[in-house]
PDB file of C-alpha atoms in Angstrom:
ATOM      1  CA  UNK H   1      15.601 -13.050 -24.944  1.00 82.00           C
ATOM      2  CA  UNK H   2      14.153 -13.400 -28.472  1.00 84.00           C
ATOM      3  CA  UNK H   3      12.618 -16.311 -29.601  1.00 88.00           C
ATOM      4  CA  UNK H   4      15.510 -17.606 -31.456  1.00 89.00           C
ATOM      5  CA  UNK H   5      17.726 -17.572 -28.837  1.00 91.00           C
ATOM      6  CA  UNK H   6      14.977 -19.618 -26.736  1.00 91.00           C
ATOM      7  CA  UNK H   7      14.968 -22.241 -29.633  1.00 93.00           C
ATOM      8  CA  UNK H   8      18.804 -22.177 -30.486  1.00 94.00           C
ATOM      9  CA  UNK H   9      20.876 -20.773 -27.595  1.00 92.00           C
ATOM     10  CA  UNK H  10      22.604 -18.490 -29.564  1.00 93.00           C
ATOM     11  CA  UNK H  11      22.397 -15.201 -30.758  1.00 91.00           C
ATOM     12  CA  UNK H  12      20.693 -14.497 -34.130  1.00 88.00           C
ATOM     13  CA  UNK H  13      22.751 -14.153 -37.417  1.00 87.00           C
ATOM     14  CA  UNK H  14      23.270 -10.501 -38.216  1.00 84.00           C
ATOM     15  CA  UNK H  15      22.703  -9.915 -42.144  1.00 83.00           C
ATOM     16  CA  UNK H  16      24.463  -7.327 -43.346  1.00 82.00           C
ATOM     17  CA  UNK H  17      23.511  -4.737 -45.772  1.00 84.00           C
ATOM     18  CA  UNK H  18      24.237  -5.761 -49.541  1.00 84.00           C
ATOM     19  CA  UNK H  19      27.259  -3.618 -51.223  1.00 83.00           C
ATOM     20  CA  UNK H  20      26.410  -3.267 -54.813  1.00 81.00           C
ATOM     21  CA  UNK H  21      28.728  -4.747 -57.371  1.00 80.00           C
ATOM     22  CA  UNK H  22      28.102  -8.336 -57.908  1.00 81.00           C
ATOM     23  CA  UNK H  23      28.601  -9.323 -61.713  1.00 84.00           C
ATOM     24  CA  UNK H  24      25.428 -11.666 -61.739  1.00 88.00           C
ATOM     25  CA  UNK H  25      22.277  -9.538 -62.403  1.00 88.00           C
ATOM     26  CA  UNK H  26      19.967 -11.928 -60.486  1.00 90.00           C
ATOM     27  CA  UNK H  27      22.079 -11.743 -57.594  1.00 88.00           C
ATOM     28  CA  UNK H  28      22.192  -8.193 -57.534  1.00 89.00           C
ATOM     29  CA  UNK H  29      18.728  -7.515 -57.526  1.00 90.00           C
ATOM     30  CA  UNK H  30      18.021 -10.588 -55.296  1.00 91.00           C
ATOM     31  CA  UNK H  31      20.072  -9.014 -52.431  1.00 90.00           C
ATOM     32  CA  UNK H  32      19.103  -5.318 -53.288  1.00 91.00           C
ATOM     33  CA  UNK H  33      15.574  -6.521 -52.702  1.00 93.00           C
ATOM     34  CA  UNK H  34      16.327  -8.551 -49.649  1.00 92.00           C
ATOM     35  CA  UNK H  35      17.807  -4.764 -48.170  1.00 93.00           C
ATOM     36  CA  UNK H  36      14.531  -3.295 -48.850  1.00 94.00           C
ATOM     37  CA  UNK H  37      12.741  -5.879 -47.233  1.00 94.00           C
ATOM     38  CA  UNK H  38      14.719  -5.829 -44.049  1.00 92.00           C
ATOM     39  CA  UNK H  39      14.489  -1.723 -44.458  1.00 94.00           C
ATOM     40  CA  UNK H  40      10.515  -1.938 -44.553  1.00 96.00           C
ATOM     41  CA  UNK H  41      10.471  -4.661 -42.032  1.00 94.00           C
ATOM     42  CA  UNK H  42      12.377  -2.405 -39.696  1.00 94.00           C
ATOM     43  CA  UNK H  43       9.955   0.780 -40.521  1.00 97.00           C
ATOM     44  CA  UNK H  44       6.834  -0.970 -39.789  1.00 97.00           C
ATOM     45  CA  UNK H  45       8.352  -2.358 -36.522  1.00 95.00           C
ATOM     46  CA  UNK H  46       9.612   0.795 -35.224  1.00 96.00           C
ATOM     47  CA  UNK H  47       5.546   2.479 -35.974  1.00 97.00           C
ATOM     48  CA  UNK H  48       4.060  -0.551 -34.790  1.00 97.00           C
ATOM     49  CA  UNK H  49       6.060  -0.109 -31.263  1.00 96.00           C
ATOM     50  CA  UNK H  50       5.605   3.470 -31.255  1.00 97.00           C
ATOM     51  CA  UNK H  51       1.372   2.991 -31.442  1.00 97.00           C
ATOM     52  CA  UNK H  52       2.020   0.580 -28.720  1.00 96.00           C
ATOM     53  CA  UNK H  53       3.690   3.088 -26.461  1.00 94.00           C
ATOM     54  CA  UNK H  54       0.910   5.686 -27.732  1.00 95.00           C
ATOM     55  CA  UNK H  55      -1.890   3.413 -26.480  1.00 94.00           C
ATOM     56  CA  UNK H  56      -0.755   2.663 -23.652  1.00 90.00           C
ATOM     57  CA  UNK H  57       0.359   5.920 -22.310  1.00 89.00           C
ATOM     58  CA  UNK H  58      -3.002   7.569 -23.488  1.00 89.00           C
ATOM     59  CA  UNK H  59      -4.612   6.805 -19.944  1.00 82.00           C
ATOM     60  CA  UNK H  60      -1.346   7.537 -18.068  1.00 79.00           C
ATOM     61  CA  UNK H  61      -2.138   9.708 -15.103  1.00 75.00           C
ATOM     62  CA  UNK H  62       0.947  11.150 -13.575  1.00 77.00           C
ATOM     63  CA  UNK H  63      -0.224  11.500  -9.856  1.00 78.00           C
ATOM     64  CA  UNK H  64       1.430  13.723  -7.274  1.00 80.00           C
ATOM     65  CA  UNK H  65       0.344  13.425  -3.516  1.00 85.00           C
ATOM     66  CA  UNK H  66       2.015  15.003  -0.779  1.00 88.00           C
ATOM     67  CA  UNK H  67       2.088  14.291   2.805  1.00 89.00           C
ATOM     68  CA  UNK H  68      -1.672  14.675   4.492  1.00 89.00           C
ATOM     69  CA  UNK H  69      -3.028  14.576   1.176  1.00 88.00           C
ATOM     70  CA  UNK H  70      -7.038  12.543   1.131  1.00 92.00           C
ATOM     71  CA  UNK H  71      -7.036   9.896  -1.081  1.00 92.00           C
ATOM     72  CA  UNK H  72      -9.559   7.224  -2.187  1.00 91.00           C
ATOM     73  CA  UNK H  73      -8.645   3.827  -2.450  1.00 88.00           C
ATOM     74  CA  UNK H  74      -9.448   1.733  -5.506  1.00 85.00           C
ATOM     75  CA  UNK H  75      -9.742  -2.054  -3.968  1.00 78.00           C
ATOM     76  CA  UNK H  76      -9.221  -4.479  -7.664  1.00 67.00           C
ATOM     77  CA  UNK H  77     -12.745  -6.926  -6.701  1.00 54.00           C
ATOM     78  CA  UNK H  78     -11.402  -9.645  -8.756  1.00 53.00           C
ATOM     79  CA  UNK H  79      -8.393  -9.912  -7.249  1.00 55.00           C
ATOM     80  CA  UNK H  80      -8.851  -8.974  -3.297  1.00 48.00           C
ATOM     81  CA  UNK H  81     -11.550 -11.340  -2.893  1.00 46.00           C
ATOM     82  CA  UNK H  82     -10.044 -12.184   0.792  1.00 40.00           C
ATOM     83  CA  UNK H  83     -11.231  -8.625   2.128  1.00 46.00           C
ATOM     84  CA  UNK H  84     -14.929  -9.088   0.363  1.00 49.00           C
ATOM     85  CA  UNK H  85     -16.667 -11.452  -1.805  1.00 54.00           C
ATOM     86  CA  UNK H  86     -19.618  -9.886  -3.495  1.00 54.00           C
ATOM     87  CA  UNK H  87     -22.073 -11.413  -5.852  1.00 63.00           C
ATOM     88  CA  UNK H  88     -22.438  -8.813  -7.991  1.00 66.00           C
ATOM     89  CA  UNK H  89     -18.940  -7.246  -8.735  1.00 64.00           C
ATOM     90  CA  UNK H  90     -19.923  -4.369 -10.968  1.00 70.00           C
ATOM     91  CA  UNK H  91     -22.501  -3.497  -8.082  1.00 71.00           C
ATOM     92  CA  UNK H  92     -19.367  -3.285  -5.073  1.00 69.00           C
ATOM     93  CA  UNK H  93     -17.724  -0.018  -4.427  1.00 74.00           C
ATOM     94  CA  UNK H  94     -14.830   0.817  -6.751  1.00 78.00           C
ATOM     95  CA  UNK H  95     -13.232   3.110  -3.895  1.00 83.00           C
ATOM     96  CA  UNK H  96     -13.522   3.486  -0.498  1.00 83.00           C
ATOM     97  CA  UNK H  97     -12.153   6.846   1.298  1.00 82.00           C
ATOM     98  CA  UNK H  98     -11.285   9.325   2.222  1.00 89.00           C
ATOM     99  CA  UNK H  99      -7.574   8.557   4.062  1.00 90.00           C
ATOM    100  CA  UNK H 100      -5.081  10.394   4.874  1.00 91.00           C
ATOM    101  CA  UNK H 101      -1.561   9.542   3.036  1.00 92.00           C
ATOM    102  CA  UNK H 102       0.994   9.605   5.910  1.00 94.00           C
ATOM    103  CA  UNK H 103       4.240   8.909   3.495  1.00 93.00           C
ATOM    104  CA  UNK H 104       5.631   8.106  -0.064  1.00 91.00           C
ATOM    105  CA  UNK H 105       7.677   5.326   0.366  1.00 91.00           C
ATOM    106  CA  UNK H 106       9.128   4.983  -3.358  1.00 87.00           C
ATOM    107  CA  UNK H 107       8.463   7.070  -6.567  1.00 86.00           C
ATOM    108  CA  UNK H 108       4.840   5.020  -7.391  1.00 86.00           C
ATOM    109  CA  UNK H 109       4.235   3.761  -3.675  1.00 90.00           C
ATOM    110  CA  UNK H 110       1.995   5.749  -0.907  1.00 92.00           C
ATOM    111  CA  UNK H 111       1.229   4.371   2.811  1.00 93.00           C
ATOM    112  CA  UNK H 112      -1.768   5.528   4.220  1.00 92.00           C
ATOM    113  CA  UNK H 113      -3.660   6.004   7.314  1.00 91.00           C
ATOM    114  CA  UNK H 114      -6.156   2.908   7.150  1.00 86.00           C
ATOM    115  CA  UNK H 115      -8.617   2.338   9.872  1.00 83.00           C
ATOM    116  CA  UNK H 116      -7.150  -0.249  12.738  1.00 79.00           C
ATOM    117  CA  UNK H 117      -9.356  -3.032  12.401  1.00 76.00           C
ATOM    118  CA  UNK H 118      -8.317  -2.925   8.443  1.00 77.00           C
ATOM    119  CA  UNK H 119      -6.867  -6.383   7.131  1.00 75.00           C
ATOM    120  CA  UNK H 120      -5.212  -4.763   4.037  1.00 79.00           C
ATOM    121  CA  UNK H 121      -1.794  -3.577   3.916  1.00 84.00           C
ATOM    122  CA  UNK H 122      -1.427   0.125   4.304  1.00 88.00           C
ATOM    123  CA  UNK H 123       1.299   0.485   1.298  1.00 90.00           C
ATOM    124  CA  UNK H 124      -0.680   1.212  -2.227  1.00 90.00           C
ATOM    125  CA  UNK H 125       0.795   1.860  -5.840  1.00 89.00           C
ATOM    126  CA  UNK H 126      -0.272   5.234  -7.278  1.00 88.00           C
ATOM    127  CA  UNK H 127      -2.724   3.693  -9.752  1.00 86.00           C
ATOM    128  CA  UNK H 128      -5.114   2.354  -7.025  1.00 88.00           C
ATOM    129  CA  UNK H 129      -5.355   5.627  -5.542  1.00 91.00           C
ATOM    130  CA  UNK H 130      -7.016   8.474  -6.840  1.00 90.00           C
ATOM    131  CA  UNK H 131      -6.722  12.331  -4.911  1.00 91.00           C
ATOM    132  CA  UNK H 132     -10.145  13.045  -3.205  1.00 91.00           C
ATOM    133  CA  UNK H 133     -11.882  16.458  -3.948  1.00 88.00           C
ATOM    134  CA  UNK H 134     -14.337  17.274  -1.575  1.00 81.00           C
ATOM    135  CA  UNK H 135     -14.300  18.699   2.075  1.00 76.00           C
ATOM    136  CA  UNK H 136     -12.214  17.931   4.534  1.00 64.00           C
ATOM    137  CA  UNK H 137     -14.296  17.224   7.258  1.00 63.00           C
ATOM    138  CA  UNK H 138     -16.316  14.281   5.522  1.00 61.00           C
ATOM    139  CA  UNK H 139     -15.591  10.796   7.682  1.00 61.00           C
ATOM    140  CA  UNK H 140     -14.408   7.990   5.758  1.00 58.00           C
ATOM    141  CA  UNK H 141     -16.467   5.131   5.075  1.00 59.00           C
ATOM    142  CA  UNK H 142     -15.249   1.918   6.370  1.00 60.00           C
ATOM    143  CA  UNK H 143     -13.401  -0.772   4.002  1.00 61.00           C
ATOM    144  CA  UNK H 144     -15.034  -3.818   3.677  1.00 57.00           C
ATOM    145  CA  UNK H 145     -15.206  -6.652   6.654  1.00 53.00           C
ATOM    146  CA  UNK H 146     -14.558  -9.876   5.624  1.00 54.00           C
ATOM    147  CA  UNK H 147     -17.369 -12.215   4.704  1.00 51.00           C
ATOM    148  CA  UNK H 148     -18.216 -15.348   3.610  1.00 52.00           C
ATOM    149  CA  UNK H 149     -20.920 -15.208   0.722  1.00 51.00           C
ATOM    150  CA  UNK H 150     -21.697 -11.283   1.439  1.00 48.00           C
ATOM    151  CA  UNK H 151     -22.665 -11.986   4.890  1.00 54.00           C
ATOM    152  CA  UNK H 152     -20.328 -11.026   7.754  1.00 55.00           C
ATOM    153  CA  UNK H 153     -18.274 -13.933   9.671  1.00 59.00           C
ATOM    154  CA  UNK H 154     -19.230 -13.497  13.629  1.00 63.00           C
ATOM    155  CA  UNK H 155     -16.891 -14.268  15.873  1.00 69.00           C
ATOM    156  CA  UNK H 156     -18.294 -15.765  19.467  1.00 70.00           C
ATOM    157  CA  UNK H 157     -16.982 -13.472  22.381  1.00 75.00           C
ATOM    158  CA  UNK H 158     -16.559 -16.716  24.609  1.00 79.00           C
ATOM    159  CA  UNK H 159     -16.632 -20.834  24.216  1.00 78.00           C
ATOM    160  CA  UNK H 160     -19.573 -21.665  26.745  1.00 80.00           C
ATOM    161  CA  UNK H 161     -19.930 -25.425  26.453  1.00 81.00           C
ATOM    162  CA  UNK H 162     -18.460 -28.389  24.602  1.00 78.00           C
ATOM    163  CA  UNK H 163     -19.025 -31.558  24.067  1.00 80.00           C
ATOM    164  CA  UNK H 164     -16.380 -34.044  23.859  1.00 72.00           C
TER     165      UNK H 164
END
């Protein structure tokens, strides 16, 4: 929806191109200019989108995983602040890994092999997972408990006592 069908409701006004031919001289070149207006306006639109798809597809990675493929996982700090809250953000781990991808679900989705006691859901886009390069035999580092001001939350095996 453009933003004059948000104001109006309706569709725009299509202005069509100027046939030459009109007997007044100021109307002629008042339209003829109007064309190349719209022509230029057009132009710079079309570039203008087409640097926009150039930026952003200059960091596109096109990832392929297959079945038992290791993978790291890249855990956003900002936004899964229910797994870990950490004080200094650009001091946390940006992935955590090696896991084993056990299926591709859609064209951009991957579930993995996470380790049981995990709170995170075990489907990932492509983007937070990057292909792990290294030896197979390396043990993957656990993902982060949860915490409460970067110290773990305990949990009390048994209620001894209370008072009423």
């Amino acid at each position: 929806m453009s933003p004059f069908e948000a104001l109006y409701d309706r569709k725009p006004p299509t202005i069509l191109e100027y046939a030459r031919g009109s007997s007044i001289q100021v109307l002629d070149e008042s339209l003829t200019s109007r064309d190349e207006l719209l022509r230029t306006l057009k132009e710079n639109l079309t570039a203008a989108q087409n640097r926009m798809h150039q930026k952003a597809n200059a960091h596109h990675r096109d990832i392929t995983l297959t079945v038992d493929d290791l993978v790291l996982v890249h855990l956003h700090p900002y936004h899964k602040t229910p797994v870990r809250q950490h004080r200094q953000h650009k001091l946390s781990k940006r992935f955590y890994g090696p896991y084993t991808m056990l299926e591709r679900i859609g064209t951009i989705t991957y579930k993995l092999q996470l380790p049981s006691g995990s709170h995170i859901h075990l489907v990932f886009y492509a983007s937070a997972l990057k292909p792990f390069r290294g030896t197979d035999n390396v043990s993957a580092c656990d993902l982060p408990l949860e915490s409460f001001d970067n110290q773990a939350i305990d949990q009390p095996h048994e209620i001894l006592d209370w008072r009423t």
